[in-house]
Amino acid sequence: QQPVQSPQAVILREGEDAVINCSSSKALYSVHWYRQKHGEAPVFLMILLKGGEQKGHDKISASFNEKKQQSSLYLTASQLSYSGTYFCGTRVPSSNDYKLSFGAGTTVTVRA
Amino acid sequence: DAMVIQNPRYQVTQFGKPVTLSCSQTLNHNVMYWYQQKSSQAPKLLFHYYDKDFNNEADTPDNFQSRRPNTSFCFLDIRSPGLGDAAMYLCATSITGAANEKLFFGSGTQLSVL
């Protein structure tokens, strides 16, 4: 049930772009993206609910292809503050609700 | 400010000595989650409460227990901690656990086992 993320790690220079992919073998009800800095709790970035939906947060955006059961996170013109580990999460049905399972994460390092 | 609070921020225990981690929330959310996160790994769901209904993950060891005495509080009990239980433990909440809801995380408790 855990989504699969790729790549595992990426190193960027400031201003460069990157794409992080998240895919699932099961139907996706929603895709969540979080960023976590070392030693801190994950911070919510965005949720995508519908196939074809795209969202943006500053210069970080994401898309959701429901048919392909995958989502991509786009880091555009990266800044030093974008460094961290990015997790995608997928909601899967539980008894009464939809529990959230995380992918293994993608570590992004942005260098000056 | 309404939030999710975890205490303590750092916890050191001895091998085999029971330990309890606590989480409280002022959000009045229905659902509370406990995740275990080991170094450089994804948060792994241990169990969650939908109101008073307890949902255990199939691969959560029996060594881990949880209590939710009321809406605001949730506890994680590790009955006999092993060295492999050293990790960050994250508490999170969700309004109703619907697919379109984000999780609100506490700042976590870093557990060390000596």
PDB file of C-alpha atoms in Angstrom:
ATOM      1  CA  GLN A   1       0.000   0.000   0.000  1.00  0.00           C
ATOM      2  CA  GLN A   2       2.998   2.263   0.397  1.00  0.00           C
ATOM      3  CA  PRO A   3       3.443   4.552  -2.622  1.00  0.00           C
ATOM      4  CA  VAL A   4       6.709   4.422  -4.535  1.00  0.00           C
ATOM      5  CA  GLN A   5       8.784   7.581  -4.894  1.00  0.00           C
ATOM      6  CA  SER A   6      11.594   8.413  -7.260  1.00  0.00           C
ATOM      7  CA  PRO A   7      14.311   9.503  -7.289  1.00  0.00           C
ATOM      8  CA  GLN A   8      15.675   8.715  -3.812  1.00  0.00           C
ATOM      9  CA  ALA A   9      17.790  11.833  -3.775  1.00  0.00           C
ATOM     10  CA  VAL A  10      18.533  14.844  -5.920  1.00  0.00           C
ATOM     11  CA  ILE A  11      21.142  17.571  -5.665  1.00  0.00           C
ATOM     12  CA  LEU A  12      20.429  20.957  -7.218  1.00  0.00           C
ATOM     13  CA  ARG A  13      22.058  24.302  -7.570  1.00  0.00           C
ATOM     14  CA  GLU A  14      19.960  27.319  -6.700  1.00  0.00           C
ATOM     15  CA  GLY A  15      17.667  28.178  -9.578  1.00  0.00           C
ATOM     16  CA  GLU A  16      17.547  24.672 -11.047  1.00  0.00           C
ATOM     17  CA  ASP A  17      14.392  22.603 -11.451  1.00  0.00           C
ATOM     18  CA  ALA A  18      13.544  19.107 -10.268  1.00  0.00           C
ATOM     19  CA  VAL A  19      10.694  16.604 -10.508  1.00  0.00           C
ATOM     20  CA  ILE A  20       9.751  14.054  -7.883  1.00  0.00           C
ATOM     21  CA  ASN A  21       7.443  11.213  -8.825  1.00  0.00           C
ATOM     22  CA  CYS A  22       5.020   9.210  -6.728  1.00  0.00           C
ATOM     23  CA  SER A  23       3.125   6.171  -7.948  1.00  0.00           C
ATOM     24  CA  SER A  24       0.832   3.573  -6.506  1.00  0.00           C
ATOM     25  CA  SER A  25      -0.275   0.100  -7.535  1.00  0.00           C
ATOM     26  CA  LYS A  26      -3.713   0.799  -6.080  1.00  0.00           C
ATOM     27  CA  ALA A  27      -6.352   3.387  -6.792  1.00  0.00           C
ATOM     28  CA  LEU A  28      -5.517   6.772  -5.359  1.00  0.00           C
ATOM     29  CA  TYR A  29      -8.212   8.666  -3.493  1.00  0.00           C
ATOM     30  CA  SER A  30      -5.923  11.590  -2.887  1.00  0.00           C
ATOM     31  CA  VAL A  31      -2.235  12.441  -2.973  1.00  0.00           C
ATOM     32  CA  HIS A  32      -0.586  14.480  -0.247  1.00  0.00           C
ATOM     33  CA  TRP A  33       2.817  16.139  -0.345  1.00  0.00           C
ATOM     34  CA  TYR A  34       4.858  17.006   2.759  1.00  0.00           C
ATOM     35  CA  ARG A  35       8.343  18.367   3.297  1.00  0.00           C
ATOM     36  CA  GLN A  36      10.425  17.494   6.323  1.00  0.00           C
ATOM     37  CA  LYS A  37      13.582  19.171   7.550  1.00  0.00           C
ATOM     38  CA  HIS A  38      16.026  17.161   9.647  1.00  0.00           C
ATOM     39  CA  GLY A  39      14.753  16.615  13.200  1.00  0.00           C
ATOM     40  CA  GLU A  40      11.444  18.354  12.543  1.00  0.00           C
ATOM     41  CA  ALA A  41       7.894  17.230  11.875  1.00  0.00           C
ATOM     42  CA  PRO A  42       6.632  17.000   8.296  1.00  0.00           C
ATOM     43  CA  VAL A  43       5.090  20.190   6.962  1.00  0.00           C
ATOM     44  CA  PHE A  44       2.065  20.031   4.710  1.00  0.00           C
ATOM     45  CA  LEU A  45       2.518  21.335   1.162  1.00  0.00           C
ATOM     46  CA  MET A  46      -0.600  20.391  -0.766  1.00  0.00           C
ATOM     47  CA  ILE A  47      -3.292  17.813  -1.487  1.00  0.00           C
ATOM     48  CA  LEU A  48      -4.509  16.746  -4.910  1.00  0.00           C
ATOM     49  CA  LEU A  49      -7.906  15.180  -5.096  1.00  0.00           C
ATOM     50  CA  LYS A  50      -8.917  14.754  -8.677  1.00  0.00           C
ATOM     51  CA  GLY A  51      -7.362  13.380 -11.781  1.00  0.00           C
ATOM     52  CA  GLY A  52      -5.817  16.157 -13.793  1.00  0.00           C
ATOM     53  CA  GLU A  53      -5.682  18.478 -10.814  1.00  0.00           C
ATOM     54  CA  GLN A  54      -2.684  20.724 -10.521  1.00  0.00           C
ATOM     55  CA  LYS A  55      -1.770  22.918  -7.600  1.00  0.00           C
ATOM     56  CA  GLY A  56       0.951  25.336  -6.714  1.00  0.00           C
ATOM     57  CA  HIS A  57       2.606  26.612  -3.569  1.00  0.00           C
ATOM     58  CA  ASP A  58       5.079  29.379  -4.264  1.00  0.00           C
ATOM     59  CA  LYS A  59       7.246  27.807  -6.996  1.00  0.00           C
ATOM     60  CA  ILE A  60       6.414  24.285  -5.942  1.00  0.00           C
ATOM     61  CA  SER A  61       3.597  22.690  -7.875  1.00  0.00           C
ATOM     62  CA  ALA A  62       2.142  19.242  -8.348  1.00  0.00           C
ATOM     63  CA  SER A  63       0.007  17.266 -10.734  1.00  0.00           C
ATOM     64  CA  PHE A  64      -2.131  14.187 -10.317  1.00  0.00           C
ATOM     65  CA  ASN A  65      -2.796  11.617 -13.022  1.00  0.00           C
ATOM     66  CA  GLU A  66      -5.573   9.499 -11.599  1.00  0.00           C
ATOM     67  CA  LYS A  67      -5.633   6.989 -14.442  1.00  0.00           C
ATOM     68  CA  LYS A  68      -1.941   6.322 -14.174  1.00  0.00           C
ATOM     69  CA  GLN A  69      -2.180   6.356 -10.380  1.00  0.00           C
ATOM     70  CA  GLN A  70       0.681   8.741 -10.062  1.00  0.00           C
ATOM     71  CA  SER A  71       1.565  12.253  -9.007  1.00  0.00           C
ATOM     72  CA  SER A  72       4.534  14.497  -9.648  1.00  0.00           C
ATOM     73  CA  LEU A  73       5.944  17.357  -7.592  1.00  0.00           C
ATOM     74  CA  TYR A  74       7.752  20.112  -9.470  1.00  0.00           C
ATOM     75  CA  LEU A  75      10.378  22.303  -7.835  1.00  0.00           C
ATOM     76  CA  THR A  76      10.933  25.314 -10.059  1.00  0.00           C
ATOM     77  CA  ALA A  77      13.825  27.768  -9.725  1.00  0.00           C
ATOM     78  CA  SER A  78      14.834  26.044  -6.504  1.00  0.00           C
ATOM     79  CA  GLN A  79      15.834  28.025  -3.439  1.00  0.00           C
ATOM     80  CA  LEU A  80      18.057  27.007  -0.544  1.00  0.00           C
ATOM     81  CA  SER A  81      14.948  26.738   1.627  1.00  0.00           C
ATOM     82  CA  TYR A  82      13.633  23.927  -0.576  1.00  0.00           C
ATOM     83  CA  SER A  83      16.185  21.532   0.891  1.00  0.00           C
ATOM     84  CA  GLY A  84      14.636  18.709   2.857  1.00  0.00           C
ATOM     85  CA  THR A  85      13.001  15.353   2.380  1.00  0.00           C
ATOM     86  CA  TYR A  86       9.788  15.297   0.381  1.00  0.00           C
ATOM     87  CA  PHE A  87       7.217  12.640   1.097  1.00  0.00           C
ATOM     88  CA  CYS A  88       4.177  11.803  -0.888  1.00  0.00           C
ATOM     89  CA  GLY A  89       1.302  10.237   0.979  1.00  0.00           C
ATOM     90  CA  THR A  90      -1.756   8.418  -0.226  1.00  0.00           C
ATOM     91  CA  ARG A  91      -5.004   7.978   1.603  1.00  0.00           C
ATOM     92  CA  VAL A  92      -6.288   4.397   1.589  1.00  0.00           C
ATOM     93  CA  PRO A  93      -9.566   3.204   3.109  1.00  0.00           C
ATOM     94  CA  SER A  94      -9.555   2.006   6.693  1.00  0.00           C
ATOM     95  CA  SER A  95     -12.494   0.893   8.833  1.00  0.00           C
ATOM     96  CA  ASN A  96     -14.030   4.306   9.301  1.00  0.00           C
ATOM     97  CA  ASP A  97     -11.742   6.651   7.470  1.00  0.00           C
ATOM     98  CA  TYR A  98      -8.803   6.910   5.105  1.00  0.00           C
ATOM     99  CA  LYS A  99      -5.405   6.339   6.678  1.00  0.00           C
ATOM    100  CA  LEU A 100      -2.360   8.030   5.211  1.00  0.00           C
ATOM    101  CA  SER A 101       0.630   5.990   4.063  1.00  0.00           C
ATOM    102  CA  PHE A 102       3.883   7.653   3.081  1.00  0.00           C
ATOM    103  CA  GLY A 103       6.378   6.881   0.372  1.00  0.00           C
ATOM    104  CA  ALA A 104      10.050   6.398   1.244  1.00  0.00           C
ATOM    105  CA  GLY A 105      10.861  10.029   0.561  1.00  0.00           C
ATOM    106  CA  THR A 106      13.097  12.019  -1.767  1.00  0.00           C
ATOM    107  CA  THR A 107      15.955  13.966  -0.235  1.00  0.00           C
ATOM    108  CA  VAL A 108      16.501  17.283  -1.982  1.00  0.00           C
ATOM    109  CA  THR A 109      19.693  19.240  -1.429  1.00  0.00           C
ATOM    110  CA  VAL A 110      19.890  22.724  -2.884  1.00  0.00           C
ATOM    111  CA  ARG A 111      23.343  24.274  -2.987  1.00  0.00           C
ATOM    112  CA  ALA A 112      24.322  27.881  -3.535  1.00  0.00           C
TER     113      ALA A 112
ATOM    114  CA  ASP B   1      -3.070  28.699  18.987  1.00  0.00           C
ATOM    115  CA  ALA B   2      -4.771  25.394  18.384  1.00  0.00           C
ATOM    116  CA  MET B   3      -2.190  22.727  17.854  1.00  0.00           C
ATOM    117  CA  VAL B   4      -0.848  19.219  18.400  1.00  0.00           C
ATOM    118  CA  ILE B   5       1.533  18.983  21.335  1.00  0.00           C
ATOM    119  CA  GLN B   6       3.895  16.132  22.056  1.00  0.00           C
ATOM    120  CA  ASN B   7       5.782  15.646  25.275  1.00  0.00           C
ATOM    121  CA  PRO B   8       8.563  15.221  25.910  1.00  0.00           C
ATOM    122  CA  ARG B   9      10.576  16.407  22.914  1.00  0.00           C
ATOM    123  CA  TYR B  10      13.372  13.983  23.816  1.00  0.00           C
ATOM    124  CA  GLN B  11      12.980  10.809  25.840  1.00  0.00           C
ATOM    125  CA  VAL B  12      15.710   8.482  26.989  1.00  0.00           C
ATOM    126  CA  THR B  13      14.834   5.087  28.391  1.00  0.00           C
ATOM    127  CA  GLN B  14      16.635   1.908  29.264  1.00  0.00           C
ATOM    128  CA  PHE B  15      16.392  -1.348  27.419  1.00  0.00           C
ATOM    129  CA  GLY B  16      13.266  -3.141  28.644  1.00  0.00           C
ATOM    130  CA  LYS B  17      11.994  -0.260  30.773  1.00  0.00           C
ATOM    131  CA  PRO B  18       8.418   0.743  29.908  1.00  0.00           C
ATOM    132  CA  VAL B  19       7.973   4.211  28.494  1.00  0.00           C
ATOM    133  CA  THR B  20       4.953   6.356  27.650  1.00  0.00           C
ATOM    134  CA  LEU B  21       4.827   9.126  25.090  1.00  0.00           C
ATOM    135  CA  SER B  22       2.010  11.617  25.163  1.00  0.00           C
ATOM    136  CA  CYS B  23       0.139  13.678  22.613  1.00  0.00           C
ATOM    137  CA  SER B  24      -2.545  16.273  23.122  1.00  0.00           C
ATOM    138  CA  GLN B  25      -4.558  18.341  20.701  1.00  0.00           C
ATOM    139  CA  THR B  26      -6.675  21.450  20.986  1.00  0.00           C
ATOM    140  CA  LEU B  27      -8.130  21.052  17.498  1.00  0.00           C
ATOM    141  CA  ASN B  28     -10.983  18.783  18.575  1.00  0.00           C
ATOM    142  CA  HIS B  29     -10.158  16.453  15.708  1.00  0.00           C
ATOM    143  CA  ASN B  30     -11.785  13.082  15.540  1.00  0.00           C
ATOM    144  CA  VAL B  31      -8.782  11.098  14.375  1.00  0.00           C
ATOM    145  CA  MET B  32      -5.371  10.717  15.989  1.00  0.00           C
ATOM    146  CA  TYR B  33      -2.418   8.837  14.511  1.00  0.00           C
ATOM    147  CA  TRP B  34       0.887   7.520  15.787  1.00  0.00           C
ATOM    148  CA  TYR B  35       3.756   7.194  13.349  1.00  0.00           C
ATOM    149  CA  GLN B  36       7.221   5.776  13.940  1.00  0.00           C
ATOM    150  CA  GLN B  37      10.030   7.286  11.910  1.00  0.00           C
ATOM    151  CA  LYS B  38      13.504   5.811  11.960  1.00  0.00           C
ATOM    152  CA  SER B  39      16.474   7.701  10.642  1.00  0.00           C
ATOM    153  CA  SER B  40      16.256   8.449   6.915  1.00  0.00           C
ATOM    154  CA  GLN B  41      13.030   6.486   6.534  1.00  0.00           C
ATOM    155  CA  ALA B  42       9.404   7.363   5.879  1.00  0.00           C
ATOM    156  CA  PRO B  43       6.978   7.756   8.775  1.00  0.00           C
ATOM    157  CA  LYS B  44       5.381   4.382   9.376  1.00  0.00           C
ATOM    158  CA  LEU B  45       1.842   4.230  10.702  1.00  0.00           C
ATOM    159  CA  LEU B  46       1.597   2.208  13.929  1.00  0.00           C
ATOM    160  CA  PHE B  47      -2.083   2.702  14.705  1.00  0.00           C
ATOM    161  CA  HIS B  48      -4.784   5.309  14.762  1.00  0.00           C
ATOM    162  CA  TYR B  49      -7.975   6.155  16.563  1.00  0.00           C
ATOM    163  CA  TYR B  50     -11.134   7.137  14.817  1.00  0.00           C
ATOM    164  CA  ASP B  51     -12.870   8.662  17.825  1.00  0.00           C
ATOM    165  CA  LYS B  52     -12.670   5.768  20.303  1.00  0.00           C
ATOM    166  CA  ASP B  53     -12.264   3.095  17.657  1.00  0.00           C
ATOM    167  CA  PHE B  54      -8.748   1.720  17.700  1.00  0.00           C
ATOM    168  CA  ASN B  55      -7.180   0.656  14.382  1.00  0.00           C
ATOM    169  CA  ASN B  56      -3.967  -1.313  14.643  1.00  0.00           C
ATOM    170  CA  GLU B  57      -1.667  -1.844  11.672  1.00  0.00           C
ATOM    171  CA  ALA B  58      -1.081  -5.543  10.981  1.00  0.00           C
ATOM    172  CA  ASP B  59       2.691  -5.251  11.345  1.00  0.00           C
ATOM    173  CA  THR B  60       2.752  -3.174  14.530  1.00  0.00           C
ATOM    174  CA  PRO B  61       4.503  -5.215  17.242  1.00  0.00           C
ATOM    175  CA  ASP B  62       2.509  -6.195  20.337  1.00  0.00           C
ATOM    176  CA  ASN B  63       5.106  -4.287  22.325  1.00  0.00           C
ATOM    177  CA  PHE B  64       3.352  -1.092  21.237  1.00  0.00           C
ATOM    178  CA  GLN B  65       0.059  -0.129  22.828  1.00  0.00           C
ATOM    179  CA  SER B  66      -2.044   2.992  22.767  1.00  0.00           C
ATOM    180  CA  ARG B  67      -4.689   4.667  24.852  1.00  0.00           C
ATOM    181  CA  ARG B  68      -7.045   7.490  24.074  1.00  0.00           C
ATOM    182  CA  PRO B  69      -8.895   8.422  27.259  1.00  0.00           C
ATOM    183  CA  ASN B  70     -10.655  11.380  25.665  1.00  0.00           C
ATOM    184  CA  THR B  71     -10.744  13.402  22.449  1.00  0.00           C
ATOM    185  CA  SER B  72      -7.785  15.564  23.417  1.00  0.00           C
ATOM    186  CA  PHE B  73      -5.216  13.031  24.574  1.00  0.00           C
ATOM    187  CA  CYS B  74      -3.543   9.995  23.115  1.00  0.00           C
ATOM    188  CA  PHE B  75      -0.708   7.949  24.589  1.00  0.00           C
ATOM    189  CA  LEU B  76       1.813   5.556  23.108  1.00  0.00           C
ATOM    190  CA  ASP B  77       3.054   2.888  25.511  1.00  0.00           C
ATOM    191  CA  ILE B  78       6.109   0.813  24.709  1.00  0.00           C
ATOM    192  CA  ARG B  79       6.056  -2.048  27.155  1.00  0.00           C
ATOM    193  CA  SER B  80       9.601  -3.328  26.765  1.00  0.00           C
ATOM    194  CA  PRO B  81      11.643  -1.047  24.527  1.00  0.00           C
ATOM    195  CA  GLY B  82      14.391  -2.628  22.487  1.00  0.00           C
ATOM    196  CA  LEU B  83      17.305  -0.931  20.771  1.00  0.00           C
ATOM    197  CA  GLY B  84      15.383  -1.171  17.514  1.00  0.00           C
ATOM    198  CA  ASP B  85      12.604   1.009  18.911  1.00  0.00           C
ATOM    199  CA  ALA B  86      14.807   4.077  18.998  1.00  0.00           C
ATOM    200  CA  ALA B  87      13.126   6.487  16.610  1.00  0.00           C
ATOM    201  CA  MET B  88      11.160   9.690  16.227  1.00  0.00           C
ATOM    202  CA  TYR B  89       7.524   9.162  17.186  1.00  0.00           C
ATOM    203  CA  LEU B  90       5.093  11.488  15.491  1.00  0.00           C
ATOM    204  CA  CYS B  91       1.545  12.164  16.567  1.00  0.00           C
ATOM    205  CA  ALA B  92      -0.866  13.595  14.023  1.00  0.00           C
ATOM    206  CA  THR B  93      -4.531  14.483  13.817  1.00  0.00           C
ATOM    207  CA  SER B  94      -7.166  14.784  11.144  1.00  0.00           C
ATOM    208  CA  ILE B  95     -10.647  16.239  11.381  1.00  0.00           C
ATOM    209  CA  THR B  96     -12.551  13.160  10.270  1.00  0.00           C
ATOM    210  CA  GLY B  97      -9.932  11.180   8.375  1.00  0.00           C
ATOM    211  CA  ALA B  98     -11.495  11.902   5.014  1.00  0.00           C
ATOM    212  CA  ALA B  99      -9.402  11.479   1.894  1.00  0.00           C
ATOM    213  CA  ASN B 100      -9.281  15.231   1.290  1.00  0.00           C
ATOM    214  CA  GLU B 101      -7.944  16.178   4.735  1.00  0.00           C
ATOM    215  CA  LYS B 102      -4.362  16.962   5.587  1.00  0.00           C
ATOM    216  CA  LEU B 103      -2.642  15.745   8.727  1.00  0.00           C
ATOM    217  CA  PHE B 104      -1.642  18.095  11.510  1.00  0.00           C
ATOM    218  CA  PHE B 105       1.613  16.908  13.057  1.00  0.00           C
ATOM    219  CA  GLY B 106       3.097  17.469  16.462  1.00  0.00           C
ATOM    220  CA  SER B 107       6.787  18.251  16.746  1.00  0.00           C
ATOM    221  CA  GLY B 108       7.582  14.629  17.613  1.00  0.00           C
ATOM    222  CA  THR B 109       9.315  12.797  20.446  1.00  0.00           C
ATOM    223  CA  GLN B 110      12.816  11.499  19.767  1.00  0.00           C
ATOM    224  CA  LEU B 111      13.184   8.269  21.718  1.00  0.00           C
ATOM    225  CA  SER B 112      16.595   6.881  22.625  1.00  0.00           C
ATOM    226  CA  VAL B 113      17.020   3.411  24.138  1.00  0.00           C
ATOM    227  CA  LEU B 114      20.186   2.728  26.114  1.00  0.00           C
TER     228      LEU B 114
END
